Coordinates of C-alpha atoms and ligand atoms in Angstrom, one line a residue:
X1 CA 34.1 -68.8 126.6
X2 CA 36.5 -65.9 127.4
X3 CA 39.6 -67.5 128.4
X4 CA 40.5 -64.8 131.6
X5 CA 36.8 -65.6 132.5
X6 CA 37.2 -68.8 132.5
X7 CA 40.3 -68.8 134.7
X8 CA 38.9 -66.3 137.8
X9 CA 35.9 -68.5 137.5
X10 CA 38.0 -71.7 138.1
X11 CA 39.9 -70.1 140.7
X12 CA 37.0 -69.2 142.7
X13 CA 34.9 -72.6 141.8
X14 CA 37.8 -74.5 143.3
X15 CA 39.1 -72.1 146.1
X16 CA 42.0 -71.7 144.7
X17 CA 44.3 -68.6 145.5
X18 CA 47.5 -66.8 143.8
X19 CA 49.9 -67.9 145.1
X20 CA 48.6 -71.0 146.2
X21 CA 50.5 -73.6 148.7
X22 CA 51.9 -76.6 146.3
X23 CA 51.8 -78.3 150.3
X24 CA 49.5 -80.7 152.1
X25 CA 50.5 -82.4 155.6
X26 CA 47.5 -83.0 157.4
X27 CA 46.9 -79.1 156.5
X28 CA 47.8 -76.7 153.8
X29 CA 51.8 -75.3 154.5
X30 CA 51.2 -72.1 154.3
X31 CA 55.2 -71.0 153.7
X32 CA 56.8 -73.7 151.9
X33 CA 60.8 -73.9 151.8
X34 CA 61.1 -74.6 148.1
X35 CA 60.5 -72.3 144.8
X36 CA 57.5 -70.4 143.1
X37 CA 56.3 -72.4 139.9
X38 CA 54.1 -70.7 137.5
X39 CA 50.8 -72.8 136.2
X40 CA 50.3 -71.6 132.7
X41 CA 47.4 -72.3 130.5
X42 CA 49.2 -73.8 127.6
X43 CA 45.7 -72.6 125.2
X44 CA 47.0 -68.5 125.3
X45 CA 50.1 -69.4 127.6
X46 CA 49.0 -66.9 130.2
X47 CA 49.9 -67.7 133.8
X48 CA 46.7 -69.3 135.9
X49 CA 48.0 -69.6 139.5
X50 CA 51.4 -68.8 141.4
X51 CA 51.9 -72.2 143.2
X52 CA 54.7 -72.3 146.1
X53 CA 56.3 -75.8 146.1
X54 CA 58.4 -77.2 148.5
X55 CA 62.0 -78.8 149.4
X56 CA 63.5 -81.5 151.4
X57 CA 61.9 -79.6 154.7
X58 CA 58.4 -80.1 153.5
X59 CA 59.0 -83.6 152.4
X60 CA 60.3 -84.8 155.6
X61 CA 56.8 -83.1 157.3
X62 CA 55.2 -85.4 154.9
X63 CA 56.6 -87.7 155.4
X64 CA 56.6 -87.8 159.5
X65 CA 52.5 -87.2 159.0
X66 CA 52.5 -89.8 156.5
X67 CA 54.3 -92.4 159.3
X68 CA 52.0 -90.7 162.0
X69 CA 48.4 -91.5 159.9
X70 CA 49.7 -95.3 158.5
X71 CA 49.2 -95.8 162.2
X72 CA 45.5 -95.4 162.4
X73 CA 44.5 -96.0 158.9
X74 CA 45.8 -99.5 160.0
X75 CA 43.2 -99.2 162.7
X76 CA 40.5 -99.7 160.3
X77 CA 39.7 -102.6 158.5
X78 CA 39.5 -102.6 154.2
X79 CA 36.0 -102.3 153.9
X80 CA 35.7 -99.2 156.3
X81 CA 38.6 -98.0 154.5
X82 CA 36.7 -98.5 150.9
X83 CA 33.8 -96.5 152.7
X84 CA 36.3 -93.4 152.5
X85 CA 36.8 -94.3 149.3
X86 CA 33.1 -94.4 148.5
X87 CA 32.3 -91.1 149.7
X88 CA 35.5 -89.5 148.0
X89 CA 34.3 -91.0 144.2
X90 CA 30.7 -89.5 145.4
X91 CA 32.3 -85.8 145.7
X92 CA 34.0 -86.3 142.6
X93 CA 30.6 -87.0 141.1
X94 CA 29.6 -83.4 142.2
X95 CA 32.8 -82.0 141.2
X96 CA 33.3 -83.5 137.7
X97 CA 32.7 -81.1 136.2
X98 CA 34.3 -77.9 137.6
X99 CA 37.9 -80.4 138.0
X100 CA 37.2 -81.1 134.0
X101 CA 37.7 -77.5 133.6
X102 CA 40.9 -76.9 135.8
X103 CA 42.2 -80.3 134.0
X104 CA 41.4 -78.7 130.5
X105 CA 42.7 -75.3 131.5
X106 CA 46.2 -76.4 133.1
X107 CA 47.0 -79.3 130.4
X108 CA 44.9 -78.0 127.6
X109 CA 42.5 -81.2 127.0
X110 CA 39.0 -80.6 125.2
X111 CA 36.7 -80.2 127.6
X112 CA 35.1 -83.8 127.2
X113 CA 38.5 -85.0 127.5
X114 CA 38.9 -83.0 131.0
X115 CA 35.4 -84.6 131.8
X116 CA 37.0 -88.0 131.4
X117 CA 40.1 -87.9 133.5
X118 CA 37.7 -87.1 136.2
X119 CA 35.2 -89.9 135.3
X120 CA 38.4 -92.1 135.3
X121 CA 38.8 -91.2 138.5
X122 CA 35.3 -92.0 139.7
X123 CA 35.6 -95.6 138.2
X124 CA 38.9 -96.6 140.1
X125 CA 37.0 -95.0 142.9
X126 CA 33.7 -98.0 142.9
X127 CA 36.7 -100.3 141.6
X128 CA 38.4 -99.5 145.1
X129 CA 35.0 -100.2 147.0
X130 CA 34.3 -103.5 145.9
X131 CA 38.2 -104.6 145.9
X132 CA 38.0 -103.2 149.3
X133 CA 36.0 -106.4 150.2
X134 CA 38.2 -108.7 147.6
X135 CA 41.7 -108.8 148.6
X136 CA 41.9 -112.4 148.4
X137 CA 44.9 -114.6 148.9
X138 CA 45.2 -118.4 147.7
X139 CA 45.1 -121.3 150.4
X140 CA 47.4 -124.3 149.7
X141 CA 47.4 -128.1 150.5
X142 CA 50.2 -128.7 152.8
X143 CA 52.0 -131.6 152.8
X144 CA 52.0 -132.1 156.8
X145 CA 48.7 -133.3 158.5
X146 CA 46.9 -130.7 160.6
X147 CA 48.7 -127.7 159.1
X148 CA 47.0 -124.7 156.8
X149 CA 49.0 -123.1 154.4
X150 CA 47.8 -119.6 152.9
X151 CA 48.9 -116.5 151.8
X152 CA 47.8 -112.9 153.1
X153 CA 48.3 -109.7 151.6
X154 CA 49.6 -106.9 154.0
X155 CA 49.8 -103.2 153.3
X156 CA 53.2 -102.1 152.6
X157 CA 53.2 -98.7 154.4
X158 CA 53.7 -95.4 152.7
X159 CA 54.3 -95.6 149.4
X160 CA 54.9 -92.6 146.9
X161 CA 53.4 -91.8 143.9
X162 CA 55.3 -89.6 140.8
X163 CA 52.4 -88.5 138.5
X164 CA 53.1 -86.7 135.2
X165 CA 51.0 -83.7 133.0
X166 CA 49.2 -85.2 130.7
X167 CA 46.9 -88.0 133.2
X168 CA 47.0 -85.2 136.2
X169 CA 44.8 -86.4 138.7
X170 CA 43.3 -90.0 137.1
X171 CA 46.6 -91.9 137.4
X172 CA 47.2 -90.6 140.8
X173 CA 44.0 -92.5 141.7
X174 CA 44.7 -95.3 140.2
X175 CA 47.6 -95.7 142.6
X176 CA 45.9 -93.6 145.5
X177 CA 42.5 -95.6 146.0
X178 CA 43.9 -99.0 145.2
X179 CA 46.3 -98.5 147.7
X180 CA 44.2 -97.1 150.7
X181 CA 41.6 -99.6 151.0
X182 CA 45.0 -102.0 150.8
X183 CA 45.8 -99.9 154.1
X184 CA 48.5 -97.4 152.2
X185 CA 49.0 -94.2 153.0
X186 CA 50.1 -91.6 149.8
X187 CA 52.7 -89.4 149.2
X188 CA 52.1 -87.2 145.9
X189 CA 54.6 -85.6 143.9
X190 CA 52.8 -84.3 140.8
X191 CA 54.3 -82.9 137.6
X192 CA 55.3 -79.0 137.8
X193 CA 53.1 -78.9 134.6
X194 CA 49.9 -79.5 136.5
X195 CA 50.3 -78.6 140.1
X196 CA 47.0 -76.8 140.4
X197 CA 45.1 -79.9 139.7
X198 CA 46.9 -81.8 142.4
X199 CA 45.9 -79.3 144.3
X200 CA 42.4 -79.2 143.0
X201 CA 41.9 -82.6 143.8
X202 CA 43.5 -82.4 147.2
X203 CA 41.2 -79.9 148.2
X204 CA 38.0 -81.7 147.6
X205 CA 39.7 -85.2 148.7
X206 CA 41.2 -83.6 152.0
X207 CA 37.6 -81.9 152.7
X208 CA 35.9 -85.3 152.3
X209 CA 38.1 -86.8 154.7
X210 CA 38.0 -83.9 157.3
X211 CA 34.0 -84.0 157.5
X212 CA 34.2 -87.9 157.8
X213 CA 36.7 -87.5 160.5
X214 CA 39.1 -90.2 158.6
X215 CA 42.9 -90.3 158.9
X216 CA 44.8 -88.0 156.3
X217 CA 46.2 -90.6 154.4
X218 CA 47.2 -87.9 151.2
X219 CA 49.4 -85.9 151.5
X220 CA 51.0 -83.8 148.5
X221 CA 54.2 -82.5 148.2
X222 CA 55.2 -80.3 144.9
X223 CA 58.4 -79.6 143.8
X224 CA 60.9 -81.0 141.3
X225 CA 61.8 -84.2 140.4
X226 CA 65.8 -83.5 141.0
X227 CA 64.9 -83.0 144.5
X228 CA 61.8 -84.1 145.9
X229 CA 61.2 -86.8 143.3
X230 CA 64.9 -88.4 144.4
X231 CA 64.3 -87.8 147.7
X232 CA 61.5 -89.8 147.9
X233 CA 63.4 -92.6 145.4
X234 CA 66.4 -93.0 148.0
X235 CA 64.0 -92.7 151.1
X236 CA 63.6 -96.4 152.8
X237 CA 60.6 -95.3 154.7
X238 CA 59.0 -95.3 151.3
X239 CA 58.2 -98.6 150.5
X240 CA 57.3 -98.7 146.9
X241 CA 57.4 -95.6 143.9
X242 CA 54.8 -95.8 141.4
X243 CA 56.4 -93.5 138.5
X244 CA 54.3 -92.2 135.0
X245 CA 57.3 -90.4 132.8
X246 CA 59.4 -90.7 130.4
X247 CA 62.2 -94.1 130.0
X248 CA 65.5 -91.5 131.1
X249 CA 64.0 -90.4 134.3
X250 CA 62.3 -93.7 135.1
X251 CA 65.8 -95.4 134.6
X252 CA 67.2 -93.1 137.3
X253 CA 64.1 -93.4 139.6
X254 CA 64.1 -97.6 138.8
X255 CA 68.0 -97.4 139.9
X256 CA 67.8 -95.8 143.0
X257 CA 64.8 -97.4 144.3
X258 CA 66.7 -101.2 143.5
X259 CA 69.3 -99.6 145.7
X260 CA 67.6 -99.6 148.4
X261 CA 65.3 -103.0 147.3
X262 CA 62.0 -100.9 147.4
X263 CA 59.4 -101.8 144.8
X264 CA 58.7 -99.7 141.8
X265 CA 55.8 -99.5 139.4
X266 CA 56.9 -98.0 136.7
X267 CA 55.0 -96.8 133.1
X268 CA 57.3 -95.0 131.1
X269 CA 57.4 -94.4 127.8
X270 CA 55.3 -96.0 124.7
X271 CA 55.3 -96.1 121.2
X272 CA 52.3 -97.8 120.4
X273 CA 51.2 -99.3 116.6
X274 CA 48.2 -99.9 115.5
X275 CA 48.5 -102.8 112.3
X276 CA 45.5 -102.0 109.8
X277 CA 44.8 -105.6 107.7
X278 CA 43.0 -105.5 104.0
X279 CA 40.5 -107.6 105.9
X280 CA 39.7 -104.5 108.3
X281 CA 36.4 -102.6 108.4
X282 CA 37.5 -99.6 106.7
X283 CA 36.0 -97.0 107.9
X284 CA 36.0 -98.5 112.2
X285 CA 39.8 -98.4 111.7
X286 CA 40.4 -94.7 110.3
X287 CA 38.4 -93.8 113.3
X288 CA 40.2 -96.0 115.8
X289 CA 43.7 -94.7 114.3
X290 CA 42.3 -91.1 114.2
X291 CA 41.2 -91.1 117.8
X292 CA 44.6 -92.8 118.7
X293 CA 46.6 -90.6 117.2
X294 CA 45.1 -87.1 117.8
X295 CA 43.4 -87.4 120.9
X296 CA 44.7 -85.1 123.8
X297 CA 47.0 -83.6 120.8
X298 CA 48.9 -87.0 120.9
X299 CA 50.3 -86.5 124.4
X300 CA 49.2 -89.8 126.1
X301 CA 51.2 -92.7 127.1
X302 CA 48.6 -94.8 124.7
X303 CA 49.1 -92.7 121.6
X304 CA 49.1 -93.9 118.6
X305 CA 52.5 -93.2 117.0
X306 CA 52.7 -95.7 114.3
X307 CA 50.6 -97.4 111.7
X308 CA 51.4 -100.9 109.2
X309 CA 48.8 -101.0 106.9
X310 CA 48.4 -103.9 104.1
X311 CA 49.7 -102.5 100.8
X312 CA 46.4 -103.9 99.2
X313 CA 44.5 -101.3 100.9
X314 CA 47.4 -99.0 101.5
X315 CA 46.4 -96.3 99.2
X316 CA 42.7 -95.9 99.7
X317 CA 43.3 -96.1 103.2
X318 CA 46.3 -93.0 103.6
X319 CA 44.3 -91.0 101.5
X320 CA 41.2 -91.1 103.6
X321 CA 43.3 -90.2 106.6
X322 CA 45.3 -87.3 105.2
X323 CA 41.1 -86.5 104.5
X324 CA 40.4 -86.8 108.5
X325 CA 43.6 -85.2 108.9
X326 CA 43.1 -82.0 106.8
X327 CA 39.2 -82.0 107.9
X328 CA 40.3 -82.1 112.2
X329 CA 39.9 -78.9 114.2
X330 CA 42.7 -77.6 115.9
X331 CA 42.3 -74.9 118.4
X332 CA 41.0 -73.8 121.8
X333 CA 40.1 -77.2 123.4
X334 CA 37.3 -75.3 125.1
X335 CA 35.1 -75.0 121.6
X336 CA 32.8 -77.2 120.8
X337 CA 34.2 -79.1 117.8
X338 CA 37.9 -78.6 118.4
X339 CA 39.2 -82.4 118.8
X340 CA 42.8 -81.3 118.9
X341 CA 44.3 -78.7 121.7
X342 CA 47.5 -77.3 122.1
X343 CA 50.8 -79.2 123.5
X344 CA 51.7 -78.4 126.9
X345 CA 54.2 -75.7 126.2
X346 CA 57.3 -74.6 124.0
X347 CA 59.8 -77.3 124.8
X348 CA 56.9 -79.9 123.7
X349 CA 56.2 -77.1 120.0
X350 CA 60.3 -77.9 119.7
X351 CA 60.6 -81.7 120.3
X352 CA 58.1 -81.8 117.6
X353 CA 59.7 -79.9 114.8
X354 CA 62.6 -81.5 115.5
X355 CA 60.7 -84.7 115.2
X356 CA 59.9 -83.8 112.1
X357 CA 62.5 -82.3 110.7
X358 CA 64.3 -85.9 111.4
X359 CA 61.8 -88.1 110.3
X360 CA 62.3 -86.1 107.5
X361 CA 66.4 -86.9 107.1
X362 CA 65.7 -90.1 107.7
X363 CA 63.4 -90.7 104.5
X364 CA 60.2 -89.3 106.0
X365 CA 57.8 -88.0 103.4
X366 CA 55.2 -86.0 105.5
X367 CA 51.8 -86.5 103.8
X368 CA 50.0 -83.7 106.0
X369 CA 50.9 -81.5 108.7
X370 CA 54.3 -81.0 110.1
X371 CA 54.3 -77.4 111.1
X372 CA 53.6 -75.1 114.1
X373 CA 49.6 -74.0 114.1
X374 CA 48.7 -70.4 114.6
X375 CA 45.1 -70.1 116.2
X376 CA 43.4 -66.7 115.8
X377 CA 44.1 -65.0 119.1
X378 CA 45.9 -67.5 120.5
X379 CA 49.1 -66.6 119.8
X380 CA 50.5 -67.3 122.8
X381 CA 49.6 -71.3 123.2
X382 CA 51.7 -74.1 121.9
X383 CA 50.0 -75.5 118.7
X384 CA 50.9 -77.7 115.9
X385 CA 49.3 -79.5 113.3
X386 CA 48.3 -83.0 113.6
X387 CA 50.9 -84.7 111.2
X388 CA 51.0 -88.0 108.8
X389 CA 54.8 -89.1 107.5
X390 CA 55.4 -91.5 105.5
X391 CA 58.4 -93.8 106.6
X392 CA 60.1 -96.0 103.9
X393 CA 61.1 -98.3 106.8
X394 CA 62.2 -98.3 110.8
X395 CA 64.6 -95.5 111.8
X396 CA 65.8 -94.5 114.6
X397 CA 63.2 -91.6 114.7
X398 CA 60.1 -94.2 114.7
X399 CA 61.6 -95.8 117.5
X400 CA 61.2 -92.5 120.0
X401 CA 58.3 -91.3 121.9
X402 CA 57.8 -87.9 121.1
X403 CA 54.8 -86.7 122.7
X404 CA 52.8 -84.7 119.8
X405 CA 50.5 -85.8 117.4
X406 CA 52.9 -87.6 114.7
X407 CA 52.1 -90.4 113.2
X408 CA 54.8 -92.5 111.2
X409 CA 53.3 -94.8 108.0
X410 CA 54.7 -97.7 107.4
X411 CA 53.2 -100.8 104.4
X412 CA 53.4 -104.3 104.6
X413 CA 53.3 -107.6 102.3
X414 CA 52.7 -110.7 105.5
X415 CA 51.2 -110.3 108.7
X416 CA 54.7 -111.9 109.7
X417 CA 56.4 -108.7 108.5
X418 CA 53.6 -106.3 109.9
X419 CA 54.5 -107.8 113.3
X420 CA 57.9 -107.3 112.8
X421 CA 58.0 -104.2 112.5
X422 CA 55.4 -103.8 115.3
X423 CA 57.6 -104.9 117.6
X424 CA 60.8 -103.7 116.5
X425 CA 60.8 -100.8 118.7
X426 CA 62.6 -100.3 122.0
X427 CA 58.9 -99.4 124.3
X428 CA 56.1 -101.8 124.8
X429 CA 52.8 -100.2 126.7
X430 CA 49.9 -100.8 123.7
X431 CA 49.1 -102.0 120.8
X432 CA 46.5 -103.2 118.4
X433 CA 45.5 -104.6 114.8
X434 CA 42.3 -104.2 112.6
X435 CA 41.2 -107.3 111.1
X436 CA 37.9 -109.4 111.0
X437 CA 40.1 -112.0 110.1
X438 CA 40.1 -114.5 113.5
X439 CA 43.4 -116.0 111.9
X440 CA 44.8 -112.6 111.8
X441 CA 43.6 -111.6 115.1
X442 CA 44.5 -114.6 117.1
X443 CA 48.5 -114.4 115.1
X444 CA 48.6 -111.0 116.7
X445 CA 47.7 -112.4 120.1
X446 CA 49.9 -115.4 119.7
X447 CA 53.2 -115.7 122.0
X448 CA 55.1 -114.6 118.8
X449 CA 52.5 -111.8 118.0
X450 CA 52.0 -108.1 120.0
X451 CA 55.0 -108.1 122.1
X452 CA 53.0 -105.6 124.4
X453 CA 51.1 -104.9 128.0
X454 CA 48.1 -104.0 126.1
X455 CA 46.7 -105.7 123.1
X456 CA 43.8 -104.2 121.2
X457 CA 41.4 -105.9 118.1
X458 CA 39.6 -103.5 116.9
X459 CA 39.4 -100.5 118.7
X460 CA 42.5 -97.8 119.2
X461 CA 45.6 -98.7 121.2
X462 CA 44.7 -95.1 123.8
X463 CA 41.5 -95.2 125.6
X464 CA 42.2 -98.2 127.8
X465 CA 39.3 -98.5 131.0
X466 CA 40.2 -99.2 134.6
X467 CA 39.3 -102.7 134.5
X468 CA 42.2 -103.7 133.6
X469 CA 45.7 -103.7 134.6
X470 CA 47.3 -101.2 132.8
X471 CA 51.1 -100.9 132.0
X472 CA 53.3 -102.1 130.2
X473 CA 56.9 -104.2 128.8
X474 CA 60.5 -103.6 127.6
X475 CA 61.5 -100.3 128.0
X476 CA 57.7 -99.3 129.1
X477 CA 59.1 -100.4 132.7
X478 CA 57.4 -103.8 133.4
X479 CA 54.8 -101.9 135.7
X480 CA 51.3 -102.9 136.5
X481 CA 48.4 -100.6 137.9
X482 CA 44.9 -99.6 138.2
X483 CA 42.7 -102.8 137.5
X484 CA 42.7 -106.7 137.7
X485 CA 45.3 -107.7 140.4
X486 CA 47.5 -104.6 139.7
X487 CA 46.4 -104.3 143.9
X488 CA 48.8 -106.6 144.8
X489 CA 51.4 -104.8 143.8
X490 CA 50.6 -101.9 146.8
X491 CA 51.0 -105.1 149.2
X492 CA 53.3 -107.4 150.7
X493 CA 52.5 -111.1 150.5
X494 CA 52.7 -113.6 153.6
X495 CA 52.7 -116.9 153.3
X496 CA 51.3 -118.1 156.4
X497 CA 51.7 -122.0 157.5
X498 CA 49.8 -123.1 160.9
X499 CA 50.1 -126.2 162.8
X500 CA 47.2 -126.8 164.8
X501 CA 48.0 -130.3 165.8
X502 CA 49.5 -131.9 168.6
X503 CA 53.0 -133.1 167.0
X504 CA 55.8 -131.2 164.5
X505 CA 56.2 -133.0 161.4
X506 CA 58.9 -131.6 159.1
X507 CA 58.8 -130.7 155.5
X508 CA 60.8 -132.9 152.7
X509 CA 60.3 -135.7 154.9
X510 CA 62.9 -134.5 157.3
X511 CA 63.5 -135.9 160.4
X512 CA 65.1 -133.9 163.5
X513 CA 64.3 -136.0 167.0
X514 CA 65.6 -134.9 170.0
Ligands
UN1_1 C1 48.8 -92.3 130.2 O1 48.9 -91.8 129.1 O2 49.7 -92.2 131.0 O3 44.4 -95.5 128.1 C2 47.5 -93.0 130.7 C3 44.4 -94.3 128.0 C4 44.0 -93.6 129.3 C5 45.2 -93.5 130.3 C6 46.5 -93.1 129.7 N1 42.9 -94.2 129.9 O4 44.6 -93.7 127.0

């Protein structure tokens, strides 16, 4: 489809105006305090939507909403929350797929890929329902007759989330739905890549709410991360920041936050492997390690950055991905059959020549790829080609995140060496091996095997469901979110002891009469 068709059609679809308030406090600001950021497409790099984002003024009307709403949300109990929850993941169902297109047009995803950060969104939203009737704690023996000894999980209050371009609106749910039917209430600081999907998604979200007569318990505040990002950091009245971005800014975000002892959850960077065994199904794994590393042009968190593949099948097996490799499409993410967009703008185009140009000092032979892509007219997006180098062992290069689609080669003799190298870099979010070998499989999942949050056999290290809880270790950030017990993380546990007998007895035995 004709791109400027697309956008006016998006526009109206969604309601969206130029210039649009980046500013939601119970209603849309209509003159916010901070500057004008424009939302460009990166697939022709034309502008889609003026957005006006705010300052420390707008925060603190978030903020003072935010403390106003906590009140009644409180009011109701979880499952009457998860009904709000319900009804929102309903809407979405109806919007999928006009958000899919915003998605796609602001971040430059294909447009089953835009598809699926909305149906990612729907599935936290029925995992939100049915926790919403779950939130269990543990009961305890205690060691004093007639007493009860449990634990309950409280909400924490308003918590913030920090979400980043390239998971716009799914890992805001994550965070967002767990944490209202825990009894939350969301601040929102999106990435100044993809404002007008925050917005988007406010709009239908806030409309749900409004007809259902619930508390506004989102709110959105856009602006930069050097000011409203800290702001919210260093603010006490924010009990915990859940932050998707890179390691540097998470360290400053981490820092402040311990400051202050608030709670953080934080996924920062990976620099995920994938180890490919001589007893792998061939061609499962070059479609696991293609998907990993070229899917959403290589910008997700999950990406597939590195393989370590057996020298017995090392050959056969590079040469049949430089063959998927010359064979992908690159180009507008809205054809059919394109499987690899653009990156989401010029400063992304440069980290990844640079990229390459170091790999390339540091020993790097690059098998395929490795340059800037021109896509007939185009000219004006940000794409490269999907690239294959050939490392001769760690560097420093293959132990950075740099969010394109780059993938470093590495061979190996011993499963012991594979994993060595696997985890000789500084991140820790995913991973995974291909093997039918259960020795194999169950080394990698040993204590001394995948030193990461996520562990794949089998199947790519990107592409993770809700399910579980998703995050990861080491420089990654420690944080947990989105399935399992990630919940407990948006709550604060009491331990509760009652005596409902007629005497005192102390703990330890200890005696205190009066
Ligand atoms: C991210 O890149 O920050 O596992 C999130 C995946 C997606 C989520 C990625 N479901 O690849």
């Amino acid at each position: 489809m004709d791109l400027t068709k697309l956008r006016s059609e998006i526009l109206k679809e969604l309601n969206l105006s130029s210039p649009n308030s980046g500013i939601y406090a119970g209603g849309w600001v209509k003159k916010p305090s901070g500057k004008k950021v424009e939302s460009t497409s990166p697939i022709d790099g034309n502008n889609i939507a003026t957005i006006l984002t705010g300052s420390k003024e707008d925060y603190e009307l978030a903020v003072k909403k935010a403390e106003k709403t906590l009140v009644e949300w409180l009011k109701l109990t979880p499952p009457q929350r998860g009904e709000l929850i319900r009804l929102i993941g309903n809407e979405l169902r109806k919007q999928k797929k006009k958000l899919g297109k915003i998605v796609s047009l602001e971040t430059g995803k294909t447009t089953v890929e835009g598809e699926g950060e909305i149906q990612e969104m729907i599935d936290i939203a029925d995992f939100a329902v049915g926790l919403s009737r779950q939130l269990h704690g543990l009961q305890m023996a205690s060691e004093r007759l007639d007493h009860r000894m449990y634990e309950q999980y409280l909400p924490l209050g308003i918590i913030g989330v920090i979400t980043s371009f390239n998971f716009p609106s799914s890992v805001w749910s994550w965070n967002s739905f767990i944490a209202a039917v825990v009894g939350d209430v969301v601040i929102w600081k999106p990435s100044s890549k993809a404002i007008l999907t925050a917005i988007s998604v406010m709009k239908i979200v806030t409309k749900v709410i409004k007809e259902n007569n619930y508390p506004e318990i989102f709110t959105l505040v856009s602006g930069s991360g050097g000011e409203i990002g800290n702001l919210m950091s260093a603010d006490p009245r924010v009990k915990l920041i859940s932050f998707t971005g890179s390691v540097k800014s998470g360290r400053v975000v981490s820092e402040t936050v311990a400051k202050r002892f608030g709670k953080t959850i934080l996924e920062l960077g990976g620099n995920n492997a994938s180890i490919v065994s001589s007893r792998a199904n061939l061609s499962l794994s070059l479609k696991g390690v293609a998907f990993g590393a070229m899917a959403t042009a290589g910008q997700r968190c999950t990406t597939t950055r590195r393989i370590i593949v057996d020298e017995k099948i090392y050959g056969e097996f590079v040469s049949k991905l430089k063959g998927i490799y010359t064979k992908v499409k690159v180009g507008n993410p809205r054809d059919d059959g394109v499987l690899v967009g653009p990156l989401i703008d010029g400063g992304a185009v440069k980290n990844f020549t640079t990229a390459v140009e170091r790999a390339k000092k540091e020993g790097g032979k690059v098998l395929v790829g490795g340059k800037r892509a021109t896509i007939k007219g185009l000219d004006g997006g940000f794409y490269v080609q999907p690239t294959v180098i050939e490392m001769p062992k760690v560097t420093p290069i293959t132990c950075e995140e740099t969010f394109a689609p780059i993938l470093y080669v590495f061979k190996y003799k011993t499963l012991d060496e594979a994993i060595k190298i696997h985890n000789s870099v500084p991140q820790g979010l995913s991973s995974s091996i291909y093997t039918n070998d259960l020795m194999e499989e169950e080394q990698f999942l040993s204590s001394l095997g995948s030193d990461c949050g996520l562990a794949n056999v089998n199947t790519a290290t990107a592409g993770a469901e809700i399910g579980g809880a998703f995050g990861g270790e080491k420089d990654t950030g420690g944080g947990r979110e989105s399935g399992s017990d990630a919940w407990k993380n948006y709550a604060r546990r009491q331990t509760v002891t009652i005596n409902w007998g007629k005497d005192i007895p102390l703990a330890q035995g200890v005696k205190f009469d009066i």
